[in-house]
C-alpha atoms as an extended CHARMM CRD file, in Angstrom:
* protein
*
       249  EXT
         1         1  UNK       CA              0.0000000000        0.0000000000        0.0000000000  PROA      1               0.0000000000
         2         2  UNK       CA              1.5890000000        3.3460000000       -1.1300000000  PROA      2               0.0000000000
         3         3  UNK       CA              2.2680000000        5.7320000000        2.2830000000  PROA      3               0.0000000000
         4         4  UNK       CA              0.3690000000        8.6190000000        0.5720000000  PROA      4               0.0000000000
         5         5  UNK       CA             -2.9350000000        7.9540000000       -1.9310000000  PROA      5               0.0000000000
         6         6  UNK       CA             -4.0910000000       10.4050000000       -3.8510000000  PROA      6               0.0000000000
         7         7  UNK       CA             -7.7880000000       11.3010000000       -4.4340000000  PROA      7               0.0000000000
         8         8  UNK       CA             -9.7950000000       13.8190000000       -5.8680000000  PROA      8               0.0000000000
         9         9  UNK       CA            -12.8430000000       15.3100000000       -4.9180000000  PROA      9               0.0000000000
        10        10  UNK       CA            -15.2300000000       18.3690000000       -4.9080000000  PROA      10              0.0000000000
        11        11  UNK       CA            -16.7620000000       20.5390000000       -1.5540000000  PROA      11              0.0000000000
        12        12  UNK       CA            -19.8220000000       20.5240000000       -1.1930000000  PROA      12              0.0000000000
        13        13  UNK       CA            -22.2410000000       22.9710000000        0.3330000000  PROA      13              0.0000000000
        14        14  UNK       CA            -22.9090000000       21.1350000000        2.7510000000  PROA      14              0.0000000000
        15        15  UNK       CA            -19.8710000000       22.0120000000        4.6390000000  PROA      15              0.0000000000
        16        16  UNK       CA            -21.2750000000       25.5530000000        5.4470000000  PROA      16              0.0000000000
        17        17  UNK       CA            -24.2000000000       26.1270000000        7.5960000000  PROA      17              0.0000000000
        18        18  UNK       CA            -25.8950000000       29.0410000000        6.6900000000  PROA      18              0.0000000000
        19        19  UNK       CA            -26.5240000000       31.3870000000       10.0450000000  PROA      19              0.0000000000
        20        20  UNK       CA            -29.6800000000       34.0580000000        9.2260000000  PROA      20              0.0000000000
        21        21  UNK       CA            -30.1370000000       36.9380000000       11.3350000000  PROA      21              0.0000000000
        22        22  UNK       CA            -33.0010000000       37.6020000000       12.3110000000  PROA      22              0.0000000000
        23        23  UNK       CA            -33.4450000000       41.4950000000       11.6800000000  PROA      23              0.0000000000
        24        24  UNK       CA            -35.5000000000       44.2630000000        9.9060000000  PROA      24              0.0000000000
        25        25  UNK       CA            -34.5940000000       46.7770000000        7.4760000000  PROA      25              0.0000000000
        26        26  UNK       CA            -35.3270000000       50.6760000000        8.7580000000  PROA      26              0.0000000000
        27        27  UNK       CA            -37.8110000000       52.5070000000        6.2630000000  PROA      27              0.0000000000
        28        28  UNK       CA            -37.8370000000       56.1060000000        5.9900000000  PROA      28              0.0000000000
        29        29  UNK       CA            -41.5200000000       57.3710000000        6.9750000000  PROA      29              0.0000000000
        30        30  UNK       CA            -43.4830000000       59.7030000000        7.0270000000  PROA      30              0.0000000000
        31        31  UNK       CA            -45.2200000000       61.8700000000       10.2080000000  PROA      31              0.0000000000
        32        32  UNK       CA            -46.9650000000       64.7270000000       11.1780000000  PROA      32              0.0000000000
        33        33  UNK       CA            -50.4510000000       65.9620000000        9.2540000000  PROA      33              0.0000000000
        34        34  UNK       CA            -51.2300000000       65.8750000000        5.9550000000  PROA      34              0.0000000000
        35        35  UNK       CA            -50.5060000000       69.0270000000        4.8570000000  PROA      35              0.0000000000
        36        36  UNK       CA            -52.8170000000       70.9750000000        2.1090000000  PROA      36              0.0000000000
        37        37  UNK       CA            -50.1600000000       72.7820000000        0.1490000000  PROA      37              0.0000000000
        38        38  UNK       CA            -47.2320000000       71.3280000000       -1.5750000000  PROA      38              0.0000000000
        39        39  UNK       CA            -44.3970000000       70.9410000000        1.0070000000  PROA      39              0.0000000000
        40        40  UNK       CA            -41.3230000000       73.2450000000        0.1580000000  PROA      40              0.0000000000
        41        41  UNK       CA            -38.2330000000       71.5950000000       -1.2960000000  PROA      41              0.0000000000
        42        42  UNK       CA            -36.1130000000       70.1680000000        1.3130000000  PROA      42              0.0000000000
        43        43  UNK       CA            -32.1230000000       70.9570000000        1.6210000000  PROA      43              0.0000000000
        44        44  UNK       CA            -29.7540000000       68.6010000000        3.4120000000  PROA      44              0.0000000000
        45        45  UNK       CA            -27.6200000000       69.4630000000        5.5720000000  PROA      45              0.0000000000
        46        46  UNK       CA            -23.7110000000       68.3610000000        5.9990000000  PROA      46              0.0000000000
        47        47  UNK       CA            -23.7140000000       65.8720000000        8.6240000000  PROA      47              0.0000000000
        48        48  UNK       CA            -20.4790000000       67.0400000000       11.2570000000  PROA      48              0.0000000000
        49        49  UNK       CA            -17.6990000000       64.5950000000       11.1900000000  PROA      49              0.0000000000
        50        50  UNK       CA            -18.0820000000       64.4390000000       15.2230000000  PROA      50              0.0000000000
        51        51  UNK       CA            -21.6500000000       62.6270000000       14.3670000000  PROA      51              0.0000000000
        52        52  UNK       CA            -19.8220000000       60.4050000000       11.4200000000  PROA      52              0.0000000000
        53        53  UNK       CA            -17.4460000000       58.5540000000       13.5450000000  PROA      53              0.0000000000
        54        54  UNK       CA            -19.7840000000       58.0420000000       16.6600000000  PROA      54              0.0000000000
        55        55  UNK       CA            -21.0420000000       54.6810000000       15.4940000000  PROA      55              0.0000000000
        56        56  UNK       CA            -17.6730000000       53.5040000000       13.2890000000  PROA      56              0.0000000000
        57        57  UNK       CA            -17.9350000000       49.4840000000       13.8490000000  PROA      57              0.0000000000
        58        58  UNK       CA            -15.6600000000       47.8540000000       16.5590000000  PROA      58              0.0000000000
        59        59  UNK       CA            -15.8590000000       44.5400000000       14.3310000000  PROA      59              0.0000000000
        60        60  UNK       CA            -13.1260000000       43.8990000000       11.5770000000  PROA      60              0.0000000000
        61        61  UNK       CA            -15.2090000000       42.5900000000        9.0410000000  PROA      61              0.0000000000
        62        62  UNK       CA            -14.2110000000       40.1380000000        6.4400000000  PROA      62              0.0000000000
        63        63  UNK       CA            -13.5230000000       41.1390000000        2.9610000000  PROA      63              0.0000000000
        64        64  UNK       CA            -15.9320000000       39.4020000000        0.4660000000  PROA      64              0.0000000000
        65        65  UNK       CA            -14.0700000000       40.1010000000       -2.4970000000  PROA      65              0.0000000000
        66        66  UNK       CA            -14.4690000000       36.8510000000       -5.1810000000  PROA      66              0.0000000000
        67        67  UNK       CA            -11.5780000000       38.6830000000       -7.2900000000  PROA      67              0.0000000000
        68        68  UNK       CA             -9.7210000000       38.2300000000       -4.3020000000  PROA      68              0.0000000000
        69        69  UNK       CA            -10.4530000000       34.2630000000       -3.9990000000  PROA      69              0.0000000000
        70        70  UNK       CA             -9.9230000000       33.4060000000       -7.2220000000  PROA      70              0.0000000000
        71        71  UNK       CA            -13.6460000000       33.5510000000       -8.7010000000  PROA      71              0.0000000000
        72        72  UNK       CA            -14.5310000000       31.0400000000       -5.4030000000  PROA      72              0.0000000000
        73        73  UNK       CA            -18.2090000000       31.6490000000       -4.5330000000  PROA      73              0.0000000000
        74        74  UNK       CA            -18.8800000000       31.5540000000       -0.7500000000  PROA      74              0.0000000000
        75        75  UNK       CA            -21.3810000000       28.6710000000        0.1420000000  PROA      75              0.0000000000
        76        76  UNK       CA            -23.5230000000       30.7870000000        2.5480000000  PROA      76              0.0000000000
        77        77  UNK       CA            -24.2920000000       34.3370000000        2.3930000000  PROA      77              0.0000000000
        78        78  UNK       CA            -21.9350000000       36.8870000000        3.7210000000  PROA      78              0.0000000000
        79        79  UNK       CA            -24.2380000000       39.0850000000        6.9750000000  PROA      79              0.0000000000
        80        80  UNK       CA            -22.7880000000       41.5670000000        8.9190000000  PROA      80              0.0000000000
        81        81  UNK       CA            -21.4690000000       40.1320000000       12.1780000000  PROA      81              0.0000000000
        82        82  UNK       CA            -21.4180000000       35.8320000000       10.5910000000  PROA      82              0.0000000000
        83        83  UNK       CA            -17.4760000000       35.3160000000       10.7080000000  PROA      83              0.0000000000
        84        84  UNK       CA            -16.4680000000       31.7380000000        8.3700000000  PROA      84              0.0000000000
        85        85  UNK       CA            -14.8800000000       29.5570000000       11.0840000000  PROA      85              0.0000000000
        86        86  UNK       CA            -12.5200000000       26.7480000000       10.1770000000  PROA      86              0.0000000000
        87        87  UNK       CA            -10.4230000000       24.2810000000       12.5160000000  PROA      87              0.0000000000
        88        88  UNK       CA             -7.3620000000       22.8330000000       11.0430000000  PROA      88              0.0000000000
        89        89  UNK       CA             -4.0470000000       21.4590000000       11.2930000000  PROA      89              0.0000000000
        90        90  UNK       CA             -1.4020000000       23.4430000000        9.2620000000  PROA      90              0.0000000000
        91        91  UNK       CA              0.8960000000       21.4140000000        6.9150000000  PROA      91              0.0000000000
        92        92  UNK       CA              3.9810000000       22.8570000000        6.8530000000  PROA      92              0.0000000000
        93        93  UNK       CA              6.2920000000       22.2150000000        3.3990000000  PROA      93              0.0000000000
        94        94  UNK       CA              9.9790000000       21.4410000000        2.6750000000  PROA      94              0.0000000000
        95        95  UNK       CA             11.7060000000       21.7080000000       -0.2530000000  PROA      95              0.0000000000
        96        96  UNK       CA             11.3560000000       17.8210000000       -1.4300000000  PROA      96              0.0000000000
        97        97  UNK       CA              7.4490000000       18.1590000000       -1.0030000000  PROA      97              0.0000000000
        98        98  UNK       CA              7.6920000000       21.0330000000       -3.1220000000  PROA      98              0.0000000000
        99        99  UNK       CA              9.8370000000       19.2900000000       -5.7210000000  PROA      99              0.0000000000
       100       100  UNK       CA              7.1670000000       16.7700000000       -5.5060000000  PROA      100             0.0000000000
       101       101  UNK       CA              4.3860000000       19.1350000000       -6.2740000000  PROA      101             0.0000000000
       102       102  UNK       CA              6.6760000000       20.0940000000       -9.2810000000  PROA      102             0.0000000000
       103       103  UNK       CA              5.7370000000       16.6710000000      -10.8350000000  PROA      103             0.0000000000
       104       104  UNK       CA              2.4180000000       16.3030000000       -9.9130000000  PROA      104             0.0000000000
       105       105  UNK       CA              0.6650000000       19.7170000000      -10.5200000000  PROA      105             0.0000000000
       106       106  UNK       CA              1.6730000000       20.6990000000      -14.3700000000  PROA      106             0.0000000000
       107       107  UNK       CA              0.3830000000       16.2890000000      -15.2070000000  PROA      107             0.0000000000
       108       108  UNK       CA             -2.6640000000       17.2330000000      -13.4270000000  PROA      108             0.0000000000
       109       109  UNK       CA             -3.2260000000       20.3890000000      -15.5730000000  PROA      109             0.0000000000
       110       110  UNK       CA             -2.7270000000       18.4690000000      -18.7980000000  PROA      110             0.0000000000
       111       111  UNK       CA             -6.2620000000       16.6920000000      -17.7150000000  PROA      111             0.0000000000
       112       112  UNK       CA             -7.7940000000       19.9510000000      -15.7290000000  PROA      112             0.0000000000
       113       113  UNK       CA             -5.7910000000       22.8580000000      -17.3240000000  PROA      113             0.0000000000
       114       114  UNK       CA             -7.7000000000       25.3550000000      -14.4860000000  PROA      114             0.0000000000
       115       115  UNK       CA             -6.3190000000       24.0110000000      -11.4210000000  PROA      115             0.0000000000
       116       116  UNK       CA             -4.0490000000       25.8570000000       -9.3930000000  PROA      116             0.0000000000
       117       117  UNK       CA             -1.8360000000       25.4800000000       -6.8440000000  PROA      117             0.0000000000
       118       118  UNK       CA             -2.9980000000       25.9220000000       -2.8810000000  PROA      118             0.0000000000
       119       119  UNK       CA             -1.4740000000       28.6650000000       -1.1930000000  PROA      119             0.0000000000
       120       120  UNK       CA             -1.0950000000       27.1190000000        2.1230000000  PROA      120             0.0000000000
       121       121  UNK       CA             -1.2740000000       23.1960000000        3.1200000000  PROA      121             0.0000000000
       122       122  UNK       CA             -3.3020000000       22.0530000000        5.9200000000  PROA      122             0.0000000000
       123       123  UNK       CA             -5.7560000000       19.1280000000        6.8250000000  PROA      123             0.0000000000
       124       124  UNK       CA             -9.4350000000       19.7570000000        8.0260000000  PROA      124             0.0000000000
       125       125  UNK       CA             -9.9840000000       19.0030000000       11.6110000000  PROA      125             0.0000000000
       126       126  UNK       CA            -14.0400000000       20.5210000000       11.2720000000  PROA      126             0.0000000000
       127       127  UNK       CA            -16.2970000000       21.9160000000        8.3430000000  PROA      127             0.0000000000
       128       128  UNK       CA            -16.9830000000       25.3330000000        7.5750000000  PROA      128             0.0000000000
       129       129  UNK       CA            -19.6690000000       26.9820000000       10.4150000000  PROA      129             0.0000000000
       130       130  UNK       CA            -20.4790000000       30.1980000000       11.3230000000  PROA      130             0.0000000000
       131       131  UNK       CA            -19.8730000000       32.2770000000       14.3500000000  PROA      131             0.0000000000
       132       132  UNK       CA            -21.2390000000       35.0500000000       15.5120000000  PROA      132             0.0000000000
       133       133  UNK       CA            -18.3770000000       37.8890000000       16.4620000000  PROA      133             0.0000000000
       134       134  UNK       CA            -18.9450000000       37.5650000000       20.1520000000  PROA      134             0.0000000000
       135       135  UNK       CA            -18.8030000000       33.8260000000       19.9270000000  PROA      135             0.0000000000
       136       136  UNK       CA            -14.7800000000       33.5730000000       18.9130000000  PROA      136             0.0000000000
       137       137  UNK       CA            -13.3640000000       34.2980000000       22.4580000000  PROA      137             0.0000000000
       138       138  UNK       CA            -14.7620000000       31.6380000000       23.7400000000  PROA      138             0.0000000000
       139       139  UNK       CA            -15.1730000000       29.0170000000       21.2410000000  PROA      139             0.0000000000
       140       140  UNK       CA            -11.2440000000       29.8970000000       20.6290000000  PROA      140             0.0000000000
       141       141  UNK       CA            -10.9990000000       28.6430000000       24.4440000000  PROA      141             0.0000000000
       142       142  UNK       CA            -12.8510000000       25.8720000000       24.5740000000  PROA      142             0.0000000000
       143       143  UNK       CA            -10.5210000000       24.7930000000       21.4160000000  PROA      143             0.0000000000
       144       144  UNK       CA             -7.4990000000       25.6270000000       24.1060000000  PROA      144             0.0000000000
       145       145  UNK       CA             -9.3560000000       23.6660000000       26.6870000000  PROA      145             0.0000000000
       146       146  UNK       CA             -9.6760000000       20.4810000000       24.5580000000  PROA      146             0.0000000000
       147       147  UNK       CA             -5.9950000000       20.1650000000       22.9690000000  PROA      147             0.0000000000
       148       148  UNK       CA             -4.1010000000       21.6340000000       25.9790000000  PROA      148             0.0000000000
       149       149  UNK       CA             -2.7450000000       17.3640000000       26.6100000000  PROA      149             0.0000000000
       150       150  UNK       CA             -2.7170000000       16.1580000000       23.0340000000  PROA      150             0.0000000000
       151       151  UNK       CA              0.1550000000       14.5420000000       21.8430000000  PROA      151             0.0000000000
       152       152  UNK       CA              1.8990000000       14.8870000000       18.1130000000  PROA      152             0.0000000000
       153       153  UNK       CA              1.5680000000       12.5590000000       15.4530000000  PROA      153             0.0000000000
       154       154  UNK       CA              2.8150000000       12.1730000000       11.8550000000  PROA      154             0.0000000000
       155       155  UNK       CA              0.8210000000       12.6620000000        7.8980000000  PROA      155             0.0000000000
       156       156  UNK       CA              0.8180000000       12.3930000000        4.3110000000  PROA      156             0.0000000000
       157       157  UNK       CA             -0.8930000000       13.5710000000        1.2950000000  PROA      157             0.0000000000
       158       158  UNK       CA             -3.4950000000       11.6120000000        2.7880000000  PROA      158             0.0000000000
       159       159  UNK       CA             -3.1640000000       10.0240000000        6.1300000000  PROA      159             0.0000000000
       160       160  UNK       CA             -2.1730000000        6.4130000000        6.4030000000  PROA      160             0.0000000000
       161       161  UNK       CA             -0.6600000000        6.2370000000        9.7200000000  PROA      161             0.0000000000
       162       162  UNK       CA             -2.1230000000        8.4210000000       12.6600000000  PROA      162             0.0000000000
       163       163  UNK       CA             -5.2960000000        8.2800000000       11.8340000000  PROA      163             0.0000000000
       164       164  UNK       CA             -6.4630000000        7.2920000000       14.8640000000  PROA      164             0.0000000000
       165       165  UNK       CA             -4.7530000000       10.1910000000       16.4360000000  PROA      165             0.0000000000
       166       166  UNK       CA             -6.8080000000       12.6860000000       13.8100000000  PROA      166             0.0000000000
       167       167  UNK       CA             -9.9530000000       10.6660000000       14.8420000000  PROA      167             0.0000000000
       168       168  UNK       CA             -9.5300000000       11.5490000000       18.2600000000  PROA      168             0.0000000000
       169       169  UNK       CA             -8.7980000000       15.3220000000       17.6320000000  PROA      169             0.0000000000
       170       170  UNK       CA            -11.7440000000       15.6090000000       15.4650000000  PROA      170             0.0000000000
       171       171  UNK       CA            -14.0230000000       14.0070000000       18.7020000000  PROA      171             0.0000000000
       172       172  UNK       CA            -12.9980000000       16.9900000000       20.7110000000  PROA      172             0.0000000000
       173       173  UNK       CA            -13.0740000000       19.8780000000       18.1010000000  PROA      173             0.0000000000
       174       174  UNK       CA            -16.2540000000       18.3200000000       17.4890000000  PROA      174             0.0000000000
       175       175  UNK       CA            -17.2220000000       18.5250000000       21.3440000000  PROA      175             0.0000000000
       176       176  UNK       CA            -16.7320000000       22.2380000000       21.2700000000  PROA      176             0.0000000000
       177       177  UNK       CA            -19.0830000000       22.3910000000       18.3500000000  PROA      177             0.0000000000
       178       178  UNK       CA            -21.8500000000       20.8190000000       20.2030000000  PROA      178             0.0000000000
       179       179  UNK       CA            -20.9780000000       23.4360000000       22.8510000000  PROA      179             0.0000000000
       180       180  UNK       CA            -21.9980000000       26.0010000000       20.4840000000  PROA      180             0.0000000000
       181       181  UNK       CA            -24.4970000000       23.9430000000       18.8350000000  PROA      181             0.0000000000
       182       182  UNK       CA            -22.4230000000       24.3580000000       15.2640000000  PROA      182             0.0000000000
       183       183  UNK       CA            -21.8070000000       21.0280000000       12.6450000000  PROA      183             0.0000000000
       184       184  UNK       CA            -19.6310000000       18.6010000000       13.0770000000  PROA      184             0.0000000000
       185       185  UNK       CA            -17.0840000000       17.0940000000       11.5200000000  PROA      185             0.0000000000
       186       186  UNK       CA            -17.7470000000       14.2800000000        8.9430000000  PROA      186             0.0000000000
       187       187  UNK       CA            -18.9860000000       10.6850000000       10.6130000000  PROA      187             0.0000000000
       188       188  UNK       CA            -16.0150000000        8.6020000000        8.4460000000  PROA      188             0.0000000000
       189       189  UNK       CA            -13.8390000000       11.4370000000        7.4180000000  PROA      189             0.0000000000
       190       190  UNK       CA            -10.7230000000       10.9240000000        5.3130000000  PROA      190             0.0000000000
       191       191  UNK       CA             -7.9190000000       12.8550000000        6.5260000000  PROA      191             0.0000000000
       192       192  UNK       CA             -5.5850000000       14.3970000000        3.7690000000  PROA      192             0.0000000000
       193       193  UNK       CA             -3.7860000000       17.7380000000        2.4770000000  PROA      193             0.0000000000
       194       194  UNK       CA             -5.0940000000       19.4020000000       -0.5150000000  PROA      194             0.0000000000
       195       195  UNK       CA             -2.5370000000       20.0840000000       -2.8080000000  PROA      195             0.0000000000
       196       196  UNK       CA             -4.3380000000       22.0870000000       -6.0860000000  PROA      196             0.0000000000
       197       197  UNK       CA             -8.1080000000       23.6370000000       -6.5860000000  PROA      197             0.0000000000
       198       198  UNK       CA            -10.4660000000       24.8020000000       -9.4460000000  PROA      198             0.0000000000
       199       199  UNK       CA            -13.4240000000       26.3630000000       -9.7720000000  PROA      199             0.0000000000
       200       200  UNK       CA            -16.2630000000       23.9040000000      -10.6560000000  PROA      200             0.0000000000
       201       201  UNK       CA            -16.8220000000       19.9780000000      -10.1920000000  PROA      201             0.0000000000
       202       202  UNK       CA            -13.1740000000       18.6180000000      -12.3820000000  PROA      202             0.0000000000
       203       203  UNK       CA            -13.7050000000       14.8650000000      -10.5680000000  PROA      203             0.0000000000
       204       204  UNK       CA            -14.6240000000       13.2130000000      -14.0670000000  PROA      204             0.0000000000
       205       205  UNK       CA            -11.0740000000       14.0010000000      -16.0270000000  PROA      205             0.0000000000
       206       206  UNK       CA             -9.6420000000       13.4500000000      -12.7430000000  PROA      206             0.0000000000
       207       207  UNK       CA            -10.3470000000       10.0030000000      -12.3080000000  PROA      207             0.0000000000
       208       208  UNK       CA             -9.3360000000        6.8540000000      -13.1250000000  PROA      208             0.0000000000
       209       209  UNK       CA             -6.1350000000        7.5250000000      -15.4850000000  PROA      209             0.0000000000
       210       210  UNK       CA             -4.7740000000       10.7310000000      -14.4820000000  PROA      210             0.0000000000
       211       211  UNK       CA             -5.2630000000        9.5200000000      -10.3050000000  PROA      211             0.0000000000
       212       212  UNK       CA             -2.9500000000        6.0220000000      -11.1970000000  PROA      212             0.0000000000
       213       213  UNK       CA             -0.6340000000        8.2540000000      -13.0930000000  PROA      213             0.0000000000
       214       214  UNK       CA             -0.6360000000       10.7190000000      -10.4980000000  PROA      214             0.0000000000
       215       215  UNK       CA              0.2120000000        7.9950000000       -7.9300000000  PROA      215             0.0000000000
       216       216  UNK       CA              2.5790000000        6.5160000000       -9.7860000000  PROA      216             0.0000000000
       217       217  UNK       CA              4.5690000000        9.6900000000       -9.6840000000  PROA      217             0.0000000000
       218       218  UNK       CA              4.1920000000        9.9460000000       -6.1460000000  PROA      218             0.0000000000
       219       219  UNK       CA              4.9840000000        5.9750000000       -5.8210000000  PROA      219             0.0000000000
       220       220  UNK       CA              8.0650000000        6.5340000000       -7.9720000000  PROA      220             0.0000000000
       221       221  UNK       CA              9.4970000000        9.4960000000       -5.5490000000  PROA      221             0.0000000000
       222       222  UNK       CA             12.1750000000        9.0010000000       -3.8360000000  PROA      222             0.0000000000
       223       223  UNK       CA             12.0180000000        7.8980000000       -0.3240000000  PROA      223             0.0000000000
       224       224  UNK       CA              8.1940000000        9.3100000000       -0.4000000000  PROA      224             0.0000000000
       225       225  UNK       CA              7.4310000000        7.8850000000        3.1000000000  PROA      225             0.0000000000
       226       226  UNK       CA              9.6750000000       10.4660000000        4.9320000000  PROA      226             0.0000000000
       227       227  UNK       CA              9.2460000000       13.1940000000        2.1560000000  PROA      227             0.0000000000
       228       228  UNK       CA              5.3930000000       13.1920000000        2.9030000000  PROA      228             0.0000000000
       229       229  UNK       CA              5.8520000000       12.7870000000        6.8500000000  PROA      229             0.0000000000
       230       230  UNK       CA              5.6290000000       15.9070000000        8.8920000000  PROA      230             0.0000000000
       231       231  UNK       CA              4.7910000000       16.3630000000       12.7590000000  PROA      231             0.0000000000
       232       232  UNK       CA              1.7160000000       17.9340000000       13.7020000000  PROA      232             0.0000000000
       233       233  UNK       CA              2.4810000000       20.6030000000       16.2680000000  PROA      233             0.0000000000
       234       234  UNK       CA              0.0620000000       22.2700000000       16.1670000000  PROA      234             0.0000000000
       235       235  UNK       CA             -4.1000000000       22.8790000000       15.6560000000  PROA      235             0.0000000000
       236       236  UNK       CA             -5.2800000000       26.2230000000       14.3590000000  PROA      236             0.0000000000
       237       237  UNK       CA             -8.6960000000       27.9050000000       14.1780000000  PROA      237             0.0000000000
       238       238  UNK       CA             -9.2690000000       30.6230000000       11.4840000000  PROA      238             0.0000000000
       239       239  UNK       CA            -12.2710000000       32.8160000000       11.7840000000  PROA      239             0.0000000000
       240       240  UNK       CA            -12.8930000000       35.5600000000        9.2000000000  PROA      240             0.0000000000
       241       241  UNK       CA            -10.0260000000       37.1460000000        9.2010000000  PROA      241             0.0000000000
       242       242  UNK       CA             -8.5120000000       36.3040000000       12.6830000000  PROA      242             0.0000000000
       243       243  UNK       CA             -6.0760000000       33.4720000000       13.4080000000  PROA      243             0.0000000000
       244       244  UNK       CA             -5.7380000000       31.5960000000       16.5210000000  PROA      244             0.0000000000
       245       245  UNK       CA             -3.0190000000       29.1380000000       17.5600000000  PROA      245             0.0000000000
       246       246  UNK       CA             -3.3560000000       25.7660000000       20.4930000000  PROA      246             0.0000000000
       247       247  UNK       CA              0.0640000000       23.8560000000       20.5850000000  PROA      247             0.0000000000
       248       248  UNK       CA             -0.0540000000       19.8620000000       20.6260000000  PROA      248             0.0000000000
       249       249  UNK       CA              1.9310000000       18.3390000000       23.4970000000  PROA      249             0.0000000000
């Protein structure tokens, strides 16, 4: 059995729970009696900059730029105050993996000629969910709280050995979800690092031929075992724009 399979896939929606809030939209109105004649033509007035910057928002909100992204459309709509919250393990590169990625990436494009490289490595520890801006602080703790005693263990392109180890970090990110009454992780998931992305569902070219040939490459590496091993360290939690960092013991 080859120490890192490669597989090919497409996300789904159903990763991201859409949060609505519940809210509605102020209408202008009008008050007073109905006057007889026509009313005389209204002038506004320069609001003072003193009366500008009393309500300037505390909350650093997400940019929802798609040019920014790559054409990527979010899976739930962007509201003011719903930060995108993501737990993951970070997948840090060495020069050999990158040699590796050489290989695979441009054989790849000959099939999907769209893909493109990820900018940063990583492997899921929970889906996509929603948090409301007060909710970070502490959801960020209880994520402290849960992986202050968790050892280190070792992964591939997708994980082979240590799985267990990933299965057990999932149960308690996914404990803190409950906490906050957010989706959990995937019942069987299948732990791996993404390595390229397109826009659209490319699974069809993907498979079959260009997958084997793409393994063989990887097969044919040298040494991939220790090439593709790398120690977990640590678990980090992205939300919106905001990064937060628990170190495995």
């Amino acid at each position: 059995m080859s120490a890192a399979p490669l597989v090919g896939y497409s996300s789904s929606g159903s990763e991201d729970e859409d949060e609505a809030e519940a809210g509605a939209q102020a209408r202008p109105g009008t008050g007073g009696c109905r006057r007889t004649q026509s009313p005389l033509p209204s002038q506004r007035l320069p609001v003072p900059d003193s009366v500008l910057h009393m309500f300037l928002d505390t909350e650093e909100e997400p940019e929802d730029d798609r040019e920014k992204h790559g054409g990527r459309v979010r899976s739930f709509p962007h509201e003011r105050g719903n930060w995108a919250t993501h737990v993951y393990v970070p997948y840090e590169t060495g020069e050999e993996f990158l040699d590796l990625l050489d290989m695979l990436l441009p054989h790849a494009q000959t099939y999907v000629p769209r893909l493109v490289q990820m900018e940063a490595f990583h492997l899921s520890l929970s889906q996509s969910v929603v948090l409301r801006h007060h909710w970070i602080l502490p959801f960020v703790q209880a994520l402290k709280d849960r992986m202050a005693s968790f050892p280190r263990t070792f992964v591939g392109l997708e994980v082979t050995s240590g799985h267990a180890q990933f299965l057990d970090l999932v149960s308690e990110v996914d404990r803190v979800m409950e906490e906050f009454d957010l989706t959990t992780f995937y019942q069987d998931p299948s732990f791996h690092v993404s390595l390229a992305w397109c826009v659209g569902d490319a699974r069809l070219p993907l498979e079959g031929r260009c997958l084997r040939e793409l393994q063989n490459i990887v097969d044919e590496f040298e040494d991939p075992e220790m090439v593709l091993r790398a120690h977990a360290e640590q678990v980090r939690c992205k939300s919106g724009n905001k990064f937060f960092s628990m170190p495995l013991k």
